[in-house]
Amino acid sequence: MPVSAFLVLAGVLFAIGAVGVLISRNIIVLFMCVELMLNSANLALIAFSRALHVVDGHAFVFLVLTVAAAEVAVGLAMVITIFRNRETINIDRISILKW
Amino acid sequence: MEVQLPEVSLRMMAPELFLFVWALVVITFDVVTKRAQGESVGYLTMVGIAITGGILAITGEGPGFGNMFYNDPMAIFFKIIFLGAAFMAVGSSFGLTKQKIVNHRGEFFGLMLLSTVGMMFLASANELLTIWIGLELTTIPLFVLAAFFKDNKLSVESGLKYFIVGAFSSAVMVYGLSFLYGLTGTTDLLQMKLNLATVHLTFRNIGVILIAAITMLIAGIGFKLGLPPFHQWVPDVYEGAPTPVAAFLSIGSKAAGLAAFAKIFVNGLSAFHGVEMAPNDWGKLAGIVAIAALILGNTVAIRQTNIKRMLGYSSIAQAGYIMIGMVAQSALGLSAVAFYIFAYMFANMGAFAVVTAFEDKTGSCEIKSYAGLAKTSPMLSICMTIFLLSLAGIPPLAGFLAKYFVFAAAIKQASLEGGQWLYWVVGAGLITAVFSLYYYANVIKQMYFSKDDSPYRVGLQAPAMLVVLIGLAGVLVFGLYPEPVLRFAGEVPSMFGFVSP
């Protein structure tokens, strides 16, 4: 398969993730969309790595996965805290701070 | 077959590794002493940061861990800024840990140290992967720190907003990095520079992909710096987060983002100048972002009533001034950027220390409640006035020289062929600097020219006093006698391979 096929798939996944972050109102769904974006970057890295015959991309992917796990751990803890405070995880209702 | 293993020397990482271990020591100490040890956790943290500074001084320059990690003058200069910001943030949070963070002092200080470790790794990073990991290690502890008052709705909300924006931006950035990696086949910045000079011969669509990568990287780093249109989180987080955390965010996180920007763009993508289809392309894009930051930060700050929000918008504007030096894309510009952050650190950390002390005493962050403070707490008011004037860029304070060098670097580049667009950036900076005087002076006016006396008498605890004195000394001494710092800042671009210094 040509490298461009993987890149198009990565681009589509990234776009779905980015649009999801912008329009979803539920924080959990929002986290899932961020994960989708990170994984699309992983896919692009692997595709480039395969096309270029160098392994730096593989190493990159493992570290991206690790960071994503750390990020989700912090994020879910934050969701629990905010749910205890407000009893909602809807973004629209978490808006005390405004200019 | 004999395999040549790269040289793996951890000696150059000694300051980072020490600080990392110290962060664990701080957390453990707090748990072992059953969280009863009052202020000693804070003092332990400050001692650790001071020792790290000493280790940094004796580590010296050189490569470590293959070539992924390099202690160049830029890395050392930025590490001094990170350690200074952490020291001052910890020093100003003693009142806070006494009143509000009773059970989690170890975690609070430990996370601050871990974030500093991330910044320091980033400053020495010599390739994309290390830069990205450093940036993540910087921000993930800051998410937690912003939401540290877990029973306070404002704090938790600000932490959540920061988290969403931060996670989104790091995803955008890693996608941009993957493009850069795909184009050049390497993550090493020096190799990338060499490859970029020749790569446009093999790829036909390099322009499109490169511009996509550049846009995503500017977006990703722009989020960390709080540059428009990615700035919405800044005022919210500054208002909601614990005040010392907001102070740390304004210097540490910003300087880290700038170091990443300098490494990726000014160093890694500098060969891009030579590619025929788009000379200076990232410079123009970053220049537009800088103009937007200057106008938005300086105008919206005027109508703020909360001093933390006001300082938040002011930090957006300051990021704009710093970007002026960055888009000059010269050795002089980078030195000016380094000096700017250095001077900005003293003034901003000092101002935030005063705001923190005031908040600890009165519970208020409204600019109105500063009315008449000069009569009850004259020394504190003088210090605050000096910090604000330095932020506004009034001579003879350090903030004036910082702005002067940034503008001078940009004007020098603007006089070269094809650099005329830089005049627009400089013009925006000069005009909005006048606006900035208004909102800084507004606080001074409240303190000095109010009819009534303030009902509060605000004193400083010993560590906060130390922070304010360091800030005051920095602003005054480096305003009048900047030569030592300038000499050091002049060495900052030495690894970037500029043709003419």
XYZ file of C-alpha atoms in Angstrom:
600
model
C 0.000 0.000 0.000
C 1.303 3.471 -0.736
C 2.192 5.762 2.115
C -0.372 8.311 1.009
C -3.229 5.951 1.901
C -2.111 5.866 5.529
C -1.610 9.601 5.562
C -5.100 10.243 4.236
C -6.532 7.958 6.910
C -4.474 9.764 9.558
C -5.689 13.106 8.252
C -9.326 11.994 8.351
C -8.948 10.656 11.902
C -7.255 13.872 12.993
C -10.043 15.958 11.480
C -12.735 13.842 13.189
C -10.901 14.229 16.493
C -10.400 17.975 16.123
C -14.011 18.604 15.140
C -15.107 16.371 18.003
C -13.121 18.423 20.521
C -14.690 21.604 19.215
C -18.338 20.468 19.130
C -18.757 17.818 21.815
C -20.367 18.958 25.075
C -19.438 15.971 27.214
C -15.967 15.997 28.762
C -15.504 12.219 28.445
C -16.312 12.334 24.718
C -13.940 15.256 24.438
C -11.105 13.209 25.953
C -11.832 10.417 23.511
C -11.534 12.880 20.635
C -8.151 14.071 21.935
C -7.037 10.434 22.049
C -8.182 10.035 18.465
C -6.056 13.014 17.452
C -2.996 11.604 19.210
C -3.505 8.233 17.581
C -3.858 9.761 14.146
C -0.466 11.384 14.737
C 0.840 7.943 15.733
C -0.466 6.481 12.501
C 1.219 9.218 10.481
C 4.488 8.665 12.354
C 4.431 4.919 11.696
C 3.561 5.457 8.030
C 6.423 7.908 7.551
C 8.739 5.624 9.473
C 7.866 2.700 7.176
C 8.260 4.796 4.039
C 11.598 6.239 5.088
C 13.008 2.970 6.502
C 14.120 4.636 9.744
C 12.913 3.648 13.202
C 12.801 7.025 14.968
C 9.078 7.169 14.318
C 8.454 3.932 16.207
C 10.212 5.284 19.289
C 8.168 8.459 18.971
C 4.927 6.459 18.939
C 5.711 4.645 22.171
C 6.382 7.899 23.966
C 3.225 9.474 22.547
C 1.252 6.506 23.906
C 2.865 6.931 27.331
C 2.130 10.633 27.448
C -1.451 10.007 26.322
C -1.913 7.587 29.216
C -0.535 10.141 31.695
C -2.748 12.835 30.249
C -5.887 10.698 30.547
C -5.022 9.799 34.143
C -4.873 13.483 35.053
C -7.932 14.305 32.960
C -10.185 11.662 34.467
C -9.146 12.699 37.964
C -10.143 16.215 37.029
C -13.520 15.034 35.710
C -14.207 13.310 39.025
C -13.310 16.469 40.940
C -15.511 18.623 38.783
C -18.392 16.169 39.043
C -18.146 16.273 42.844
C -18.248 20.064 42.695
C -20.959 20.615 40.133
C -22.682 17.282 39.519
C -22.341 17.796 35.795
C -19.717 17.094 33.153
C -21.377 19.185 30.478
C -18.958 21.805 29.144
C -21.702 24.389 28.638
C -22.564 24.391 32.322
C -18.963 24.746 33.505
C -18.585 28.426 32.740
C -18.167 30.624 35.780
C -15.011 32.162 34.377
C -15.775 34.607 31.604
C -14.354 37.788 30.250
C 29.300 -7.675 13.733
C 30.313 -4.952 16.073
C 27.737 -2.341 16.795
C 28.789 1.173 17.639
C 26.698 2.239 20.590
C 26.168 5.953 21.050
C 27.857 7.483 24.018
C 25.389 7.566 26.872
C 26.576 10.025 29.452
C 24.188 11.182 32.115
C 26.665 13.647 33.581
C 25.204 16.563 31.645
C 21.778 15.803 33.055
C 22.946 16.047 36.658
C 20.828 19.127 37.535
C 17.653 17.624 36.070
C 18.181 14.249 37.711
C 18.955 15.862 41.062
C 15.851 18.036 40.912
C 13.732 15.030 39.943
C 14.986 13.058 42.943
C 14.488 16.114 45.144
C 10.845 16.359 44.036
C 10.315 12.786 45.243
C 12.160 13.616 48.481
C 9.848 16.585 49.079
C 6.718 14.473 48.553
C 8.046 11.658 50.737
C 9.138 14.053 53.475
C 5.638 15.485 53.642
C 4.100 12.015 53.985
C 6.679 10.678 56.464
C 6.296 13.654 58.788
C 2.512 13.057 58.756
C 1.914 16.360 56.932
C 2.447 18.276 60.156
C 5.674 20.008 59.268
C 4.213 23.419 58.481
C 6.612 25.517 56.485
C 9.571 23.143 56.427
C 8.357 21.488 53.184
C 8.511 24.839 51.436
C 11.980 25.591 52.774
C 13.116 22.113 51.727
C 11.891 22.849 48.177
C 13.700 26.186 48.055
C 16.928 24.583 49.270
C 16.592 21.931 46.554
C 16.187 24.549 43.847
C 19.209 26.465 45.154
C 21.352 23.280 45.171
C 20.209 22.511 41.606
C 21.403 25.965 40.605
C 24.807 25.152 42.111
C 24.974 21.828 40.253
C 24.011 23.618 37.038
C 26.931 25.998 37.545
C 29.488 23.194 37.829
C 28.022 20.922 35.124
C 29.214 23.120 32.290
C 28.580 22.770 28.576
C 28.667 19.742 26.333
C 26.661 16.904 24.765
C 25.066 14.083 26.682
C 23.104 10.975 25.738
C 24.255 10.720 22.160
C 23.459 14.081 20.741
C 19.891 14.267 21.984
C 20.782 16.405 24.945
C 23.084 19.368 24.647
C 24.013 21.898 27.291
C 24.648 24.997 25.187
C 24.637 28.583 26.522
C 20.980 28.895 25.552
C 20.068 25.836 27.630
C 21.958 27.169 30.640
C 20.441 30.645 30.325
C 16.915 29.254 30.135
C 17.549 26.842 33.007
C 18.554 29.785 35.192
C 15.251 31.444 34.296
C 13.262 28.269 35.079
C 14.994 27.764 38.417
C 14.566 31.434 39.300
C 10.859 31.329 38.454
C 10.359 28.141 40.459
C 12.285 29.573 43.427
C 10.218 32.741 43.438
C 6.920 30.910 42.933
C 7.670 28.572 45.838
C 8.782 31.495 47.999
C 5.553 33.390 47.433
C 3.296 30.421 48.170
C 4.050 30.062 51.890
C 0.985 31.975 53.010
C -1.154 29.897 50.687
C 0.162 26.592 51.999
C -0.447 27.787 55.543
C -4.089 28.701 54.995
C -5.500 26.689 52.125
C -3.286 23.759 51.209
C -3.009 22.105 54.580
C -2.947 18.456 53.580
C -1.106 18.431 50.285
C 1.924 20.696 50.649
C 4.306 17.966 49.511
C 2.357 17.331 46.331
C 2.048 21.051 45.617
C 5.776 21.725 45.824
C 6.706 18.354 44.332
C 4.596 18.968 41.225
C 6.131 22.395 40.838
C 9.592 20.819 40.877
C 8.571 18.119 38.394
C 7.275 20.771 36.030
C 10.606 22.581 36.366
C 12.416 19.343 35.505
C 10.386 19.150 32.289
C 11.308 22.717 31.385
C 14.990 22.037 32.016
C 14.974 18.922 29.832
C 13.295 20.930 27.116
C 15.920 23.662 27.294
C 18.659 21.143 26.547
C 16.698 19.060 24.062
C 18.305 18.760 20.686
C 15.646 16.858 18.785
C 11.888 16.849 18.266
C 10.985 13.912 20.497
C 12.829 15.269 23.536
C 11.339 18.708 22.961
C 7.823 17.297 22.897
C 8.346 15.118 25.982
C 9.842 18.078 27.823
C 6.860 20.214 26.922
C 4.459 17.524 28.162
C 6.364 17.026 31.411
C 6.129 20.786 31.873
C 2.394 21.069 31.333
C 0.880 17.923 32.865
C 1.920 18.871 36.453
C 0.663 22.393 35.744
C -2.829 21.051 34.925
C -2.946 19.519 38.389
C -1.492 22.627 40.039
C -4.091 24.874 38.393
C -6.889 22.706 39.790
C -5.189 22.349 43.156
C -7.992 23.799 45.312
C -10.247 20.877 44.603
C -13.174 22.262 46.603
C -13.015 25.611 44.859
C -15.197 25.743 41.763
C -13.094 28.418 40.075
C -9.837 26.537 40.544
C -11.214 23.232 39.284
C -12.829 24.907 36.303
C -9.625 26.695 35.384
C -7.702 23.444 35.693
C -10.153 21.672 33.426
C -10.025 24.421 30.818
C -6.249 24.426 30.888
C -6.256 20.661 30.574
C -8.576 20.560 27.564
C -6.668 23.284 25.749
C -3.301 21.786 26.682
C -4.199 18.255 25.595
C -5.681 19.526 22.334
C -2.628 21.648 21.580
C -0.182 18.857 22.315
C -2.116 16.598 19.938
C -1.974 19.279 17.234
C 1.701 19.750 17.876
C 2.614 16.078 17.691
C 0.733 15.824 14.400
C 2.746 18.762 13.077
C 5.947 17.127 14.324
C 5.031 13.919 12.497
C 4.860 15.886 9.229
C 8.210 17.464 9.904
C 9.647 14.038 10.628
C 8.089 12.626 7.476
C 9.541 15.372 5.323
C 13.064 15.251 6.649
C 13.362 11.654 7.836
C 14.963 12.653 11.116
C 14.054 14.031 14.500
C 17.457 15.570 15.109
C 17.329 19.339 14.655
C 20.771 19.735 13.099
C 20.184 16.865 10.694
C 16.769 18.296 9.919
C 18.347 21.596 8.965
C 20.719 19.857 6.530
C 17.990 17.656 5.081
C 15.565 20.524 4.579
C 18.070 22.272 2.358
C 18.004 19.354 -0.080
C 14.641 17.716 0.524
C 12.697 19.990 -1.811
C 14.490 18.275 -4.687
C 12.908 14.904 -3.920
C 9.406 15.844 -2.749
C 7.148 17.668 -5.121
C 4.566 18.889 -2.622
C 6.961 19.966 0.086
C 5.533 23.483 0.206
C 2.028 22.375 1.143
C 3.123 19.821 3.733
C 5.715 22.122 5.241
C 3.241 24.973 5.559
C 0.716 22.596 7.145
C 3.379 21.436 9.602
C 4.426 25.003 10.381
C 0.837 26.101 10.963
C 0.211 23.210 13.334
C 3.436 23.816 15.233
C 2.706 27.530 15.607
C -0.769 26.580 16.841
C 0.612 24.014 19.278
C 3.289 26.271 20.732
C 0.984 29.301 20.486
C -1.349 27.572 22.928
C 1.471 27.182 25.443
C 2.500 30.812 25.008
C -1.061 32.106 25.062
C -0.832 33.798 21.667
C -4.089 34.681 19.896
C -6.171 33.018 18.566
C -5.198 30.379 21.124
C -5.272 32.625 24.177
C -8.740 32.088 25.678
C -7.482 29.854 28.461
C -4.948 32.392 29.764
C -7.169 34.841 31.699
C -9.440 32.067 32.974
C -6.565 30.000 34.289
C -4.805 33.017 35.797
C -7.971 33.976 37.651
C -8.936 30.515 38.853
C -5.580 28.915 39.617
C -3.742 29.481 42.922
C -1.868 32.785 42.476
C 1.715 31.436 42.789
C 0.812 28.808 40.186
C -0.397 31.551 37.838
C 2.913 33.328 38.415
C 4.896 30.183 37.687
C 2.772 29.586 34.594
C 3.407 33.083 33.299
C 7.193 32.704 33.350
C 8.050 29.016 33.402
C 5.557 27.702 30.912
C 6.040 30.701 28.647
C 9.829 30.490 28.645
C 9.557 26.751 27.951
C 7.301 27.390 24.970
C 9.695 30.043 23.704
C 12.667 27.705 24.032
C 10.758 25.103 22.020
C 9.833 27.736 19.436
C 13.418 28.931 19.119
C 14.709 25.388 18.755
C 12.184 24.177 16.197
C 11.751 27.319 14.112
C 14.819 29.524 14.438
C 17.175 26.530 14.457
C 15.510 23.523 12.813
C 13.595 25.327 10.086
C 16.175 28.005 9.391
C 17.319 26.321 6.171
C 13.805 27.018 5.027
C 14.972 30.559 4.239
C 16.926 29.173 1.339
C 14.070 27.216 -0.239
C 12.893 29.312 -3.118
C 9.107 29.131 -2.816
C 8.606 30.646 0.604
C 11.355 32.641 2.246
C 10.540 33.745 5.770
C 7.142 32.102 5.639
C 6.905 31.061 9.261
C 8.200 34.492 10.231
C 5.270 36.239 8.592
C 2.736 33.857 10.121
C 4.315 34.255 13.566
C 4.487 38.016 12.993
C 0.719 38.203 12.406
C 0.164 36.189 15.578
C 2.480 38.551 17.480
C 0.587 41.637 16.253
C -2.689 40.012 17.295
C -1.244 39.271 20.745
C -0.041 42.853 21.180
C -3.343 44.427 20.198
C -5.627 41.990 21.985
C -3.578 41.664 25.183
C -3.055 45.381 25.615
C -6.598 46.508 24.812
C -8.600 43.878 26.675
C -6.411 44.257 29.769
C -7.692 47.831 30.103
C -11.230 46.803 30.989
C -10.331 44.122 33.546
C -11.350 44.612 37.160
C -9.589 41.561 38.584
C -5.840 42.046 38.927
C -5.041 38.415 38.126
C -7.055 38.595 34.899
C -5.389 41.896 34.107
C -1.960 40.309 34.572
C -3.170 37.418 32.415
C -3.957 39.717 29.499
C -0.737 41.607 30.164
C 1.139 38.302 29.842
C -0.498 37.772 26.428
C 0.810 41.176 25.408
C 4.271 40.429 26.819
C 4.343 37.208 24.775
C 3.662 39.420 21.757
C 6.686 41.621 22.558
C 8.853 38.540 22.971
C 7.669 37.220 19.603
C 8.870 40.445 17.955
C 12.419 39.408 18.826
C 11.734 35.863 17.676
C 10.389 36.769 14.224
C 13.473 38.923 13.605
C 15.145 35.522 13.056
C 18.593 36.828 13.893
C 21.226 36.226 16.526
C 20.491 39.676 17.918
C 16.775 38.871 18.079
C 17.343 35.668 20.038
C 19.619 37.417 22.531
C 16.948 40.084 22.943
C 14.338 37.388 23.572
C 16.511 35.780 26.235
C 17.125 39.117 27.954
C 13.426 39.992 27.741
C 12.311 36.822 29.542
C 15.034 37.322 32.141
C 13.908 40.876 32.908
C 10.226 39.916 32.681
C 10.770 37.156 35.256
C 11.870 39.562 38.010
C 9.092 42.083 37.426
C 6.286 39.572 36.951
C 7.222 37.220 39.791
C 7.601 40.244 42.058
C 4.216 41.645 41.082
C 2.582 38.256 41.579
C 4.270 37.886 44.985
C 2.661 41.164 46.065
C -0.706 40.086 44.632
C -0.413 36.769 46.485
C 0.411 38.467 49.782
C -2.502 40.847 49.295
C -4.859 37.987 48.477
C -3.720 35.965 51.488
C -4.478 38.911 53.738
C -7.709 40.221 52.228
C -9.074 37.373 50.106
C -9.627 39.788 47.254
C -8.081 40.150 43.809
C -10.122 43.132 42.679
C -8.115 46.166 41.562
C -10.605 48.334 43.497
C -9.576 46.823 46.824
C -6.030 48.126 46.327
C -7.386 51.643 46.948
C -5.367 53.606 49.474
C -2.860 50.829 50.048
C 0.030 53.299 49.845
C -1.020 54.854 53.166
C -1.201 51.650 55.176
C 1.527 49.593 53.482
C 3.887 52.099 51.858
C 6.850 49.786 51.207
C 4.708 47.142 49.529
C 3.097 49.799 47.335
C 6.467 51.130 46.229
C 7.617 47.632 45.305
C 4.402 46.963 43.371
C 4.759 50.301 41.559
C 8.311 49.489 40.492
C 7.283 46.052 39.210
C 4.362 47.453 37.239
C 6.478 50.235 35.750
C 9.077 47.682 34.696
C 6.334 45.620 33.042
C 5.178 48.741 31.230
C 8.770 49.418 30.102
C 9.654 52.666 31.864
C 13.366 53.556 32.059
C 15.632 53.017 33.954
C 14.076 49.660 34.874
C 15.011 46.334 33.276
C 11.715 46.126 31.402
C 12.620 49.187 29.357
C 15.927 47.744 28.159
C 14.197 44.458 27.348
C 11.661 46.181 25.095
C 14.377 48.361 23.583
C 16.555 45.384 22.570
C 13.614 43.501 21.073
C 12.588 46.489 18.959
C 16.192 47.216 17.976
C 16.712 43.636 16.775
C 13.532 43.726 14.679
C 14.331 47.138 13.156
C 17.809 45.962 12.210
C 16.342 42.997 10.318
C 13.606 45.162 8.820
C 16.198 47.306 7.069
C 17.404 44.234 5.142
C 16.035 43.204 1.763
C 12.589 41.582 2.058
C 12.211 42.361 5.749
C 9.986 45.433 5.457
C 7.000 43.608 6.948
C 8.839 43.673 10.285
C 8.116 47.416 10.508
C 4.428 46.576 10.936
C 5.217 44.299 13.862
C 7.454 46.918 15.488
C 4.837 49.630 14.873
C 2.140 47.548 16.563
C 4.489 46.991 19.491
C 5.298 50.690 19.907
C 1.692 51.863 19.709
C 0.281 49.236 22.068
C 3.063 49.908 24.581
C 1.299 53.219 25.200
C -1.959 51.404 25.943
C -0.188 49.093 28.366
C 0.908 52.045 30.465
C -2.761 52.828 31.116
C -3.756 49.601 32.815
C -0.543 49.282 34.788
C -0.866 52.878 35.950
C -4.478 52.214 36.919
C -3.317 49.957 39.767
C -0.750 52.564 40.839
C -3.467 55.220 40.778
C -5.670 53.094 43.034
C -2.860 52.613 45.519
C -1.677 56.225 45.686
C -4.445 58.585 44.641
C -7.411 57.299 46.566
C -9.023 59.563 49.158
C -9.670 56.863 51.730
C -7.108 54.849 53.584
C -7.041 51.162 52.851
C -8.661 49.082 55.613
C -5.891 46.512 55.165
C -2.326 46.504 56.360
C -0.484 43.933 54.281
C 2.786 42.522 55.533
C 5.130 40.036 53.891
C 6.317 36.772 55.378
C 10.061 36.121 55.303
C 10.102 33.962 52.105
C 7.756 36.316 50.240
C 9.927 39.227 51.388
C 12.931 37.445 49.890
C 11.063 37.005 46.595
C 10.075 40.669 46.458
C 13.635 41.737 47.257
C 15.054 39.460 44.535
C 12.539 40.894 42.087
C 13.337 44.447 43.105
C 17.088 43.850 42.879
C 16.704 42.253 39.453
C 14.550 45.015 38.048
C 16.778 47.808 39.341
C 20.254 46.291 38.964
C 19.732 44.847 35.491
C 18.054 48.037 34.399
C 21.071 50.126 35.316
C 23.862 47.620 34.850
C 22.754 44.991 32.299
C 26.222 44.187 30.909
C 26.786 40.786 32.625
C 23.386 39.482 31.535
C 23.790 40.951 28.072
C 27.119 39.225 27.633
C 25.537 35.928 28.636
C 22.459 36.552 26.491
C 24.746 37.348 23.573
C 26.069 33.794 23.713
C 22.575 32.274 23.628
C 22.361 31.923 19.807
C 25.902 30.502 19.524
C 24.682 26.996 18.645
C 22.189 28.161 16.052
C 24.695 28.673 13.262
C 23.748 32.165 12.151
C 25.912 33.296 9.270
C 26.554 36.836 10.418
C 26.421 37.582 14.124
